[in-house]
mmCIF file of C-alpha atoms and ligand atoms in Angstrom:
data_model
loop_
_atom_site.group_PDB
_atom_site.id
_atom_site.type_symbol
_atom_site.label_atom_id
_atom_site.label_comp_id
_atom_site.label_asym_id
_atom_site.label_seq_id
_atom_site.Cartn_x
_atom_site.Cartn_y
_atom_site.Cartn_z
ATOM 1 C CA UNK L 1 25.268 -81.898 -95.318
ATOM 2 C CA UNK L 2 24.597 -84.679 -98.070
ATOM 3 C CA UNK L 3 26.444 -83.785 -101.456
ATOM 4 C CA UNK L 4 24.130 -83.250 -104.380
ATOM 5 C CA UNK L 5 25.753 -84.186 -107.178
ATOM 6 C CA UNK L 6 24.716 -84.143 -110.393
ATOM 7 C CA UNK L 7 24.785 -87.899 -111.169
ATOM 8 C CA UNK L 8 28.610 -88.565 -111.014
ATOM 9 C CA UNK L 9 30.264 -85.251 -111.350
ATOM 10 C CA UNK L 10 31.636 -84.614 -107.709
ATOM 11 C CA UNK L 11 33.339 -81.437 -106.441
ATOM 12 C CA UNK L 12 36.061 -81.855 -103.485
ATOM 13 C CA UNK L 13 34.827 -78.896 -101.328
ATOM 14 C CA UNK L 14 38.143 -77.100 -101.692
ATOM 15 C CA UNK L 15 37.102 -76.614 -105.143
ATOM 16 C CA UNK L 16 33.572 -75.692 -104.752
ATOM 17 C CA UNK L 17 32.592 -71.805 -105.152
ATOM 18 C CA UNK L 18 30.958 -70.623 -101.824
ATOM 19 C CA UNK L 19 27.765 -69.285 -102.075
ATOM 20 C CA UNK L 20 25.013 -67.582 -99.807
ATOM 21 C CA UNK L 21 21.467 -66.883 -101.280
ATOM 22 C CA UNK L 22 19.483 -63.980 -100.171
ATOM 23 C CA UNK L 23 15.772 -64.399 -101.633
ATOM 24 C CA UNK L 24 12.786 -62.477 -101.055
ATOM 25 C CA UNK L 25 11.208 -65.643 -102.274
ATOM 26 C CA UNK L 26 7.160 -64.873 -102.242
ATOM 27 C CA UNK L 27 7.722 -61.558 -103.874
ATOM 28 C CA UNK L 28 6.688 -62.999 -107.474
ATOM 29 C CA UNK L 29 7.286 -66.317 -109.303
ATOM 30 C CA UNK L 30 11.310 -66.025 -110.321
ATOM 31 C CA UNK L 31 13.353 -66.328 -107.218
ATOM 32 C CA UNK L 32 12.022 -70.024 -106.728
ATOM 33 C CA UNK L 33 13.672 -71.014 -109.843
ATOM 34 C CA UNK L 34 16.595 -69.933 -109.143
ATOM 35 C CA UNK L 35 16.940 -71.166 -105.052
ATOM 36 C CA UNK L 36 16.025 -74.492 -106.674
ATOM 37 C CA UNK L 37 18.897 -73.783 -109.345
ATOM 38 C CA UNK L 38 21.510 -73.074 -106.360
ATOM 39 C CA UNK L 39 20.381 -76.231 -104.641
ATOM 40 C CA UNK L 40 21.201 -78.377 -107.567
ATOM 41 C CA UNK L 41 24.239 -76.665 -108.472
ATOM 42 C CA UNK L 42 27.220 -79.281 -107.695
ATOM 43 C CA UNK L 43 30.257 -76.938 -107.792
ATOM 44 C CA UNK L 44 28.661 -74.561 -105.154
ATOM 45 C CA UNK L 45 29.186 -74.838 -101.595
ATOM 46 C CA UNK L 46 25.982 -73.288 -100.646
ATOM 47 C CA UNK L 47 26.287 -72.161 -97.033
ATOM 48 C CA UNK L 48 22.536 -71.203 -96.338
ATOM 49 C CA UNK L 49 19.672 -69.343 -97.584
ATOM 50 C CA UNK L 50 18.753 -65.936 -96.096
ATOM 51 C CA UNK L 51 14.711 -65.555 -96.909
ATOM 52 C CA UNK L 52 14.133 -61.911 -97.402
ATOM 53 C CA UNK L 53 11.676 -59.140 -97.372
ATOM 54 C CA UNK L 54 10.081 -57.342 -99.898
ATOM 55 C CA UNK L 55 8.734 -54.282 -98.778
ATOM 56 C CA UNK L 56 5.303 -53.911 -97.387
ATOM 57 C CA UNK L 57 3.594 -53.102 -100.564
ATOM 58 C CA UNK L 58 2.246 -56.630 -101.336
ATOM 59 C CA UNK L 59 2.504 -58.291 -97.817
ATOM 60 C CA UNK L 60 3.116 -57.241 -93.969
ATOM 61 C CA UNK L 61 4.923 -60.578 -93.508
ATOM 62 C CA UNK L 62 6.911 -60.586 -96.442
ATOM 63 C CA UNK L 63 10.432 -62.234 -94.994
ATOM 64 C CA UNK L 64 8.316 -64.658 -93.352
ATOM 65 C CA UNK L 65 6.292 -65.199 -96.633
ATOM 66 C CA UNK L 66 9.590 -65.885 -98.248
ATOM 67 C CA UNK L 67 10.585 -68.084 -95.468
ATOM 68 C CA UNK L 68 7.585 -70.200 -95.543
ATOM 69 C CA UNK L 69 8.017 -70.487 -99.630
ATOM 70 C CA UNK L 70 11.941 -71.272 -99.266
ATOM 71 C CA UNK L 71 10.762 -74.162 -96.711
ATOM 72 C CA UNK L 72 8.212 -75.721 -99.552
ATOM 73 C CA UNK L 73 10.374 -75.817 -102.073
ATOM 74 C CA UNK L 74 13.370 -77.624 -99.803
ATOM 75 C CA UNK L 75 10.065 -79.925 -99.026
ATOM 76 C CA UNK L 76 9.196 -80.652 -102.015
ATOM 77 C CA UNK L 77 12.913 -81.161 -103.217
ATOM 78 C CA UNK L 78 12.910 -83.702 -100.529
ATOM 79 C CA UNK L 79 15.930 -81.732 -99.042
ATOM 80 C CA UNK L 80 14.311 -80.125 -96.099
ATOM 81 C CA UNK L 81 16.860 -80.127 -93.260
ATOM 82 C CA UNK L 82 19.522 -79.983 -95.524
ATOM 83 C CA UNK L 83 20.202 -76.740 -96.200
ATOM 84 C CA UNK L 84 20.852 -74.198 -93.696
ATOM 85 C CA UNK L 85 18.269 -71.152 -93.375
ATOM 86 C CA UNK L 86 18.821 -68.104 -91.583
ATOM 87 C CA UNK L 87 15.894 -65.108 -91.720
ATOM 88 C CA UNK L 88 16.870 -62.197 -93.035
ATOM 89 C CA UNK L 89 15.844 -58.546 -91.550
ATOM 90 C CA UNK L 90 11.735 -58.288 -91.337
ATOM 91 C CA UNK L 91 12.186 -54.924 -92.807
ATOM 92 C CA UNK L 92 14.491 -52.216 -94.612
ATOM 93 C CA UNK L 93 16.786 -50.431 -92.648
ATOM 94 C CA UNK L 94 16.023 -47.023 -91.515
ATOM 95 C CA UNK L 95 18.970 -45.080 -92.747
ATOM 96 C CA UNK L 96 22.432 -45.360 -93.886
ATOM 97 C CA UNK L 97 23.806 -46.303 -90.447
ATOM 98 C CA UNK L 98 21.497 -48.590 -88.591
ATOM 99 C CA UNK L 99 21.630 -52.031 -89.170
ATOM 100 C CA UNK L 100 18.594 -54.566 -88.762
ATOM 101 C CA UNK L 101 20.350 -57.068 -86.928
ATOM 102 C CA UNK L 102 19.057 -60.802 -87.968
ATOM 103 C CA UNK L 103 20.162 -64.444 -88.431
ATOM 104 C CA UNK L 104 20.376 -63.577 -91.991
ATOM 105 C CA UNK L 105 23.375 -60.650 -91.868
ATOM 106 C CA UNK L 106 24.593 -62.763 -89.080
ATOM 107 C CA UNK L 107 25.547 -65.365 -90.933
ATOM 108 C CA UNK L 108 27.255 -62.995 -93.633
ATOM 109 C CA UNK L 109 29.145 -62.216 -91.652
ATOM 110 C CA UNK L 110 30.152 -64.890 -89.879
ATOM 111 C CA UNK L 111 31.053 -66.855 -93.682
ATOM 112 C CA UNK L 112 32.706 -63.214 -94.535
ATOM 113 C CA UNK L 113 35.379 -63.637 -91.820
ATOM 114 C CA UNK L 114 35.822 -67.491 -92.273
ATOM 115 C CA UNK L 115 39.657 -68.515 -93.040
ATOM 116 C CA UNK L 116 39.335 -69.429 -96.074
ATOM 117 C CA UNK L 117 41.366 -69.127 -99.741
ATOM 118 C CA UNK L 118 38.048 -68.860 -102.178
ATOM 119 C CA UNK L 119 36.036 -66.286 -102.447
ATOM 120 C CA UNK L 120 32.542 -65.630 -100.733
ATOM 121 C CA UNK L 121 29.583 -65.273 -103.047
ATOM 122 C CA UNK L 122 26.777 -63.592 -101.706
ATOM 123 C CA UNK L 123 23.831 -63.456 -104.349
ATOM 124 C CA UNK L 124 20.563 -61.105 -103.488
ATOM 125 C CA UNK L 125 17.466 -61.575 -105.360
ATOM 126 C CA UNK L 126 16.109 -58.944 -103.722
ATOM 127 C CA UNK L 127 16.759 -56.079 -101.881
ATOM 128 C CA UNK L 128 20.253 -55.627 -100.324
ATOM 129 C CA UNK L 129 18.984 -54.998 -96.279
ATOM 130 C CA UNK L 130 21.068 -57.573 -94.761
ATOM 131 C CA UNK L 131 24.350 -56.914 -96.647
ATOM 132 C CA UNK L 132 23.882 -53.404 -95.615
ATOM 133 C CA UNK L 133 22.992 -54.529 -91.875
ATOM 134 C CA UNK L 134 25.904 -57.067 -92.301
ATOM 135 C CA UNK L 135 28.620 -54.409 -93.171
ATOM 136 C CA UNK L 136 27.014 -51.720 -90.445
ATOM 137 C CA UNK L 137 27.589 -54.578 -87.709
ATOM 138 C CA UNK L 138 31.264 -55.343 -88.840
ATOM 139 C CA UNK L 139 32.961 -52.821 -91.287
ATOM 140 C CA UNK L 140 36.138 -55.804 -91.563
ATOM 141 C CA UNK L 141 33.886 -57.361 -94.454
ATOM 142 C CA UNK L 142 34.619 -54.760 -96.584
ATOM 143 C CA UNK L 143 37.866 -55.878 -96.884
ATOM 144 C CA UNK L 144 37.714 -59.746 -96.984
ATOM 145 C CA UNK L 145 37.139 -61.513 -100.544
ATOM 146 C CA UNK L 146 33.372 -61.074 -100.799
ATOM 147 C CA UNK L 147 31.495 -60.927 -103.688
ATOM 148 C CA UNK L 148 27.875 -59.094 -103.820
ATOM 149 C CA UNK L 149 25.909 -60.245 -106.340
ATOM 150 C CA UNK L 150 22.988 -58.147 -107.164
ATOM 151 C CA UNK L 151 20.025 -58.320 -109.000
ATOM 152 C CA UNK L 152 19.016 -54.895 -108.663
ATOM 153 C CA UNK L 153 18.753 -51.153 -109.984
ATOM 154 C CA UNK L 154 17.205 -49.710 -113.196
ATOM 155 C CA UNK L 155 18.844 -49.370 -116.868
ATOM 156 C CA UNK L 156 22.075 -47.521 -116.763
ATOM 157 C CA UNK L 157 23.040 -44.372 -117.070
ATOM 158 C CA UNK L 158 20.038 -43.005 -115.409
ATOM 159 C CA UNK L 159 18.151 -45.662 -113.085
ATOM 160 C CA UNK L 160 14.959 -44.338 -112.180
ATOM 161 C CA UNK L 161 11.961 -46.734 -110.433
ATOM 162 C CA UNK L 162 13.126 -51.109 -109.626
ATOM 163 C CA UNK L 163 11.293 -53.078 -107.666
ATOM 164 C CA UNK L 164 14.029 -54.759 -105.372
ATOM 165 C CA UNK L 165 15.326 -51.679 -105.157
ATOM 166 C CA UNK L 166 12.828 -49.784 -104.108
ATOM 167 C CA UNK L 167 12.689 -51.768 -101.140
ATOM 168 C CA UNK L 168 16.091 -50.372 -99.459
ATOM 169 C CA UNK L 169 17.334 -47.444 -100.965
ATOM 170 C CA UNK L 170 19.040 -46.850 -98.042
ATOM 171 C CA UNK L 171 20.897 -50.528 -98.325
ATOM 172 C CA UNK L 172 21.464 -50.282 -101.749
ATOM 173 C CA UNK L 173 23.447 -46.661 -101.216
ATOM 174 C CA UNK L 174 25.468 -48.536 -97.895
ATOM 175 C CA UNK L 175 26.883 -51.209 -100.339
ATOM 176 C CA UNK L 176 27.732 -49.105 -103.181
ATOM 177 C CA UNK L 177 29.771 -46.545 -101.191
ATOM 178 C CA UNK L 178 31.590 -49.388 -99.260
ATOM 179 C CA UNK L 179 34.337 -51.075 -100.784
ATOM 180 C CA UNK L 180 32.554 -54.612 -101.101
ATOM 181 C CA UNK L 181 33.083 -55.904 -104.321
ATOM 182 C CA UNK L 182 29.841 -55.654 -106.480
ATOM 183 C CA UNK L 183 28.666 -57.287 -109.147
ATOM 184 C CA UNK L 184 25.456 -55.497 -110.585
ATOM 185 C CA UNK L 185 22.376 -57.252 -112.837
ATOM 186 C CA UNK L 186 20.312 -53.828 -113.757
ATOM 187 C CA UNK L 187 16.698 -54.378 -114.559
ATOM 188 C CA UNK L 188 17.633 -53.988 -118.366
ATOM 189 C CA UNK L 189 19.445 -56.850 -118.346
ATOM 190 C CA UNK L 190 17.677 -59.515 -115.806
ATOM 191 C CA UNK L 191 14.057 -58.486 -118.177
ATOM 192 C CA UNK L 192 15.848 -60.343 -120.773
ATOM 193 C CA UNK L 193 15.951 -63.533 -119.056
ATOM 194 C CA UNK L 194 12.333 -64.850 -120.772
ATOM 195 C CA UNK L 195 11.204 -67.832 -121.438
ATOM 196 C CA UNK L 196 7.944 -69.319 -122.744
ATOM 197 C CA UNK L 197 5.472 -71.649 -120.973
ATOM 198 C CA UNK L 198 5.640 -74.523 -124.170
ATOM 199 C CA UNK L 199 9.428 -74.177 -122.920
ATOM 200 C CA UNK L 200 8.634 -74.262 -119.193
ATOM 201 C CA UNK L 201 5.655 -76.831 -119.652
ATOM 202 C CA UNK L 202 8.243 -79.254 -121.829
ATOM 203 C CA UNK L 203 11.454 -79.320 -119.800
ATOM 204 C CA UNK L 204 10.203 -78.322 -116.171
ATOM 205 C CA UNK L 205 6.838 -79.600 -115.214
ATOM 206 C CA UNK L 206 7.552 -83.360 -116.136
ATOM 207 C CA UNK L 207 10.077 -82.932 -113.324
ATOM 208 C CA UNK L 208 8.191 -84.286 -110.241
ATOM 209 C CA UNK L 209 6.655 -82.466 -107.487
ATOM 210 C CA UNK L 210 9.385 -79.575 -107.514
ATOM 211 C CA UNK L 211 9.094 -78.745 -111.184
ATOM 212 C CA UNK L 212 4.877 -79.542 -110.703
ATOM 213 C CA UNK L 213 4.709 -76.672 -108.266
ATOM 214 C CA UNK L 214 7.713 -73.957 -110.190
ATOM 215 C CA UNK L 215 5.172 -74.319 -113.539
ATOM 216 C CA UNK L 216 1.973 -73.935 -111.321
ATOM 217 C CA UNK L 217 2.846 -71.382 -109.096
ATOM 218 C CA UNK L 218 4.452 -68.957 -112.355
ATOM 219 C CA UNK L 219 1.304 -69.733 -114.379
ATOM 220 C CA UNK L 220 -0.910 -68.461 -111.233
ATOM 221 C CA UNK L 221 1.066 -65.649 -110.777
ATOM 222 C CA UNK L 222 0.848 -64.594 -114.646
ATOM 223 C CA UNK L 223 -2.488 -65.005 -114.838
ATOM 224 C CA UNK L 224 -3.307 -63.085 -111.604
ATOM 225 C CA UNK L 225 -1.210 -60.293 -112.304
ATOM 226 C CA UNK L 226 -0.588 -60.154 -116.686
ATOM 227 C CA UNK L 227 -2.695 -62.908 -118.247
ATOM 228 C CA UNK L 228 -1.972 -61.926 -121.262
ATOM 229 C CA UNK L 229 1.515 -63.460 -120.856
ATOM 230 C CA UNK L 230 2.764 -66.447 -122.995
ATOM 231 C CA UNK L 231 6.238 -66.499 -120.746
ATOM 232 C CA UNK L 232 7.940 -65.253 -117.749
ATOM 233 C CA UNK L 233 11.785 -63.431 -117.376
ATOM 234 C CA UNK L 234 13.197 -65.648 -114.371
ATOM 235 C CA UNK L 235 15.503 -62.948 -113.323
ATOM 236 C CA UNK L 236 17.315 -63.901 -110.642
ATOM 237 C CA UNK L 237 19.074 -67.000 -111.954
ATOM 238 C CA UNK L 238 21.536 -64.181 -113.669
ATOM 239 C CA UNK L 239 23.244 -64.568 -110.092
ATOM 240 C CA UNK L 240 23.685 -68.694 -110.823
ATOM 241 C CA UNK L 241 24.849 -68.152 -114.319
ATOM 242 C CA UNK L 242 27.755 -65.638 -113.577
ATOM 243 C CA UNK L 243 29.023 -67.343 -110.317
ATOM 244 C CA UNK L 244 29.178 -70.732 -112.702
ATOM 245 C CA UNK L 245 31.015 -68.208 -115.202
ATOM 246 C CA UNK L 246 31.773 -64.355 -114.494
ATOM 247 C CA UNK L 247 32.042 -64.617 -118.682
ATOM 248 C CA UNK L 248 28.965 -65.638 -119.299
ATOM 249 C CA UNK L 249 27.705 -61.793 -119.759
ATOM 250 C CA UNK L 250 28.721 -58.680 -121.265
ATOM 251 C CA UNK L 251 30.034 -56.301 -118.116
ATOM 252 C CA UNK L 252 32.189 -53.061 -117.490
ATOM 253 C CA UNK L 253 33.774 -51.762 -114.760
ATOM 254 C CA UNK L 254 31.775 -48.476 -113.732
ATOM 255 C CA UNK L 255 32.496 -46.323 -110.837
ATOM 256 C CA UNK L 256 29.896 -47.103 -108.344
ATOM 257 C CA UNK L 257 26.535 -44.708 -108.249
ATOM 258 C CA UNK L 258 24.080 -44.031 -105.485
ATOM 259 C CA UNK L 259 20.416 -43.190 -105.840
ATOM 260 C CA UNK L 260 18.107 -40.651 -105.137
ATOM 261 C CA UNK L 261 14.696 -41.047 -103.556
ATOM 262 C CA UNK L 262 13.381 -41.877 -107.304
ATOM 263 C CA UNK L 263 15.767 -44.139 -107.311
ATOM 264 C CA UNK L 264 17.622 -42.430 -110.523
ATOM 265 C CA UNK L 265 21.336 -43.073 -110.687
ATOM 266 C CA UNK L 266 23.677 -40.276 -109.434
ATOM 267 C CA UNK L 267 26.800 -40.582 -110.529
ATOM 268 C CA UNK L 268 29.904 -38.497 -108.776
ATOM 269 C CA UNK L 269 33.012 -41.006 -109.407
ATOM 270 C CA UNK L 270 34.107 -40.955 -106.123
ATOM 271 C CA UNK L 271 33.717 -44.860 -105.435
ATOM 272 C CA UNK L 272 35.363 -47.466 -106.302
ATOM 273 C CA UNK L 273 34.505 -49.301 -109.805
ATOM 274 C CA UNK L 274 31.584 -51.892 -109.605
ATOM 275 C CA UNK L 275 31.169 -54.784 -112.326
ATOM 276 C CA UNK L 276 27.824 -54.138 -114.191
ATOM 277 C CA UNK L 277 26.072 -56.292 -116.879
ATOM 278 C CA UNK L 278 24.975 -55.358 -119.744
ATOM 279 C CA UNK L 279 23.517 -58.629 -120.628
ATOM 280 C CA UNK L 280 24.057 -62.490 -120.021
ATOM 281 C CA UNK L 281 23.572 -65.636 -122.029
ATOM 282 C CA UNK L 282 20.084 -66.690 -121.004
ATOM 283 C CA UNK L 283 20.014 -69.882 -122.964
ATOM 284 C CA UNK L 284 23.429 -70.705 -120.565
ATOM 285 C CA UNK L 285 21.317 -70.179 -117.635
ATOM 286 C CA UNK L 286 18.024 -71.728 -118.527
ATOM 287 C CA UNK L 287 19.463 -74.711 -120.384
ATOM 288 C CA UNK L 288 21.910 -75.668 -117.262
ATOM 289 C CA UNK L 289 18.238 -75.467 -114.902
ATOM 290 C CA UNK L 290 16.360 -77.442 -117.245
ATOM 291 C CA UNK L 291 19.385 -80.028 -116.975
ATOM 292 C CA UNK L 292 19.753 -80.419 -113.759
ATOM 293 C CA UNK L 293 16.604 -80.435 -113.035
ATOM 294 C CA UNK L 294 15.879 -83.737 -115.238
ATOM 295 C CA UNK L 295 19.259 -85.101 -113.568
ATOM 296 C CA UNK L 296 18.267 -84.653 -110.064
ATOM 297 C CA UNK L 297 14.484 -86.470 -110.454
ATOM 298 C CA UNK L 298 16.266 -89.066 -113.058
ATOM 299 C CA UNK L 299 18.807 -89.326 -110.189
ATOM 300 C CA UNK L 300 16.201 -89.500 -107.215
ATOM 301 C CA UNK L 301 14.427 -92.121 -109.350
ATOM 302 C CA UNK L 302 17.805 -94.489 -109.378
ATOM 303 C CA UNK L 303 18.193 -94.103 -105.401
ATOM 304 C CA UNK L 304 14.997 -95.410 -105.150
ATOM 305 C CA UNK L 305 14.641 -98.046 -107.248
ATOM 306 C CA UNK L 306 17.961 -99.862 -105.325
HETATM 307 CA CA1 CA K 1 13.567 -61.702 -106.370
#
């Protein structure tokens, strides 16, 4: 795999943070901001990218819809072949002990058990199916350095209706009575990660066909769905900004909950502590795209011109 620095700052892979992105990439217009954010990030050691589902709600072939969009934006990135994809389960799971089996919680597991000193990121940007089906087909996960990230779950203390996790409840309740280390992004928190199009139009779209298509597909999913809408909260990149630094947000240890059909928080104490932010520095986050973003077409431009 080519290393894609940003301009000269290199990482020796020892020191690289290991990463695996989960996306259920079609589901709006956020999660492409931040698999392009990953990509560009030059002290990550991205393994792969595990497209997702998101329910049926909005699409029947919603993994392969975020498949297909994961595949464009590696295309228009000019990085297609370079980054390792494995689909993620077509669907949730069907309760608390079957597993979808897939590519996707395959390779979780397979990075999970690796030999290896640093720890394993795994960041979802959507529902948490195939680190539930992962830890159903091998339980020895639990217990190897692996961090879940999640963007996920409504305002604490008492939950009630999110979207990504409203499509596995049952998932969602597997990882939070396991021992995995999790580190939780409730709705309250990722809503805050706005940002307006004069912003987005300034510092993204002048970056070639990548940031062309992250303006015009946001703007056509605004208008379609709240055109009264001067900006957008990209919240997934929370995952990017506290893998780059776990400081970067307000959190608290909080013994982990589980949810009810409504998806309201129930909270008995009986599992182990969970890390859950109360905010993050968005400017951190969006600043550091925006950046690397100019670097990388700036960069691409140099190649070429040799
Ligand atoms: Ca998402």
């Amino acid at each position: 795999m080519r290393d894609f620095t940003v301009f000269d700052v290199a990482y020796p892979t020892e020191a690289k943070q290991r990463v695996i992105v989960n996306t259920d990439a079609k589901n709006e217009a956020d999660d492409q901001f931040a698999i392009v954010h990953a990509v560009l990030t030059p002290s990550f050691d991205l393994h792969g990218i595990i497209p997702a589902h998101f329910g049926t709600r909005k699409s029947a072939t919603s993994m392969l819809d975020s498949h297909d969009e994961t595949m464009l934006l590696l295309r228009l990135m000019g990085l297609e072949g370079e980054v390792r994809i494995a689909d993620g389960a077509a669907r949730a799971i069907p309760d608390e002990s079957t597993p979808v089996d897939s590519p996707g919680s395959r390779l979780i597991v397979e990075e999970a058990m690796k030999d290896d000193d640093r720890p394993l990121h795994v960041a979802f940007y959507g529902p948490l199916t195939d680190m539930a089906s992962a830890l159903l087909l091998e339980p020895k996960i639990q217990d190897r350095d692996v961090r879940v990230i999640w963007i996920g779950g409504g305002a604490w203390p008492s939950g009630g209706r999110e979207f990504n996790l409203s499509n596995d409840i049952h998932a969602a309740n597997v990882v939070m009575k396991s021992r995995l280390e999790v580190w939780q992004v409730p709705r309250s928190t990722y809503r805050t990660m706005g940002v307006t199009y004069a912003e987005l139009i300034e510092k993204v779209y002048p970056q070639g066909e990548i940031g062309k298509y992250l303006i015009e597909q946001l703007l056509e999913h605004n208008a379609k769905t709240r055109p009264e809408m001067e900006y957008r909260s990209l919240g997934d990149s929370p995952c990017i900004g506290i893998i780059l630094d776990p400081e970067c947000g307000k959190f608290s240890w909080r013994p982990a909950p589980t949810f009810d059909a409504q998806m309201h928080y129930i909270h008995t104490g009986q599992y182990r502590p969970i890390r859950v932010y109360e905010n993050v520095n968005t400017r951190f986050i969006h600043e550091d795209l925006f950046a690397k973003l100019a670097q990388f077409i700036r960069r691409r431009s140099r190649n070429l011109d040799r």
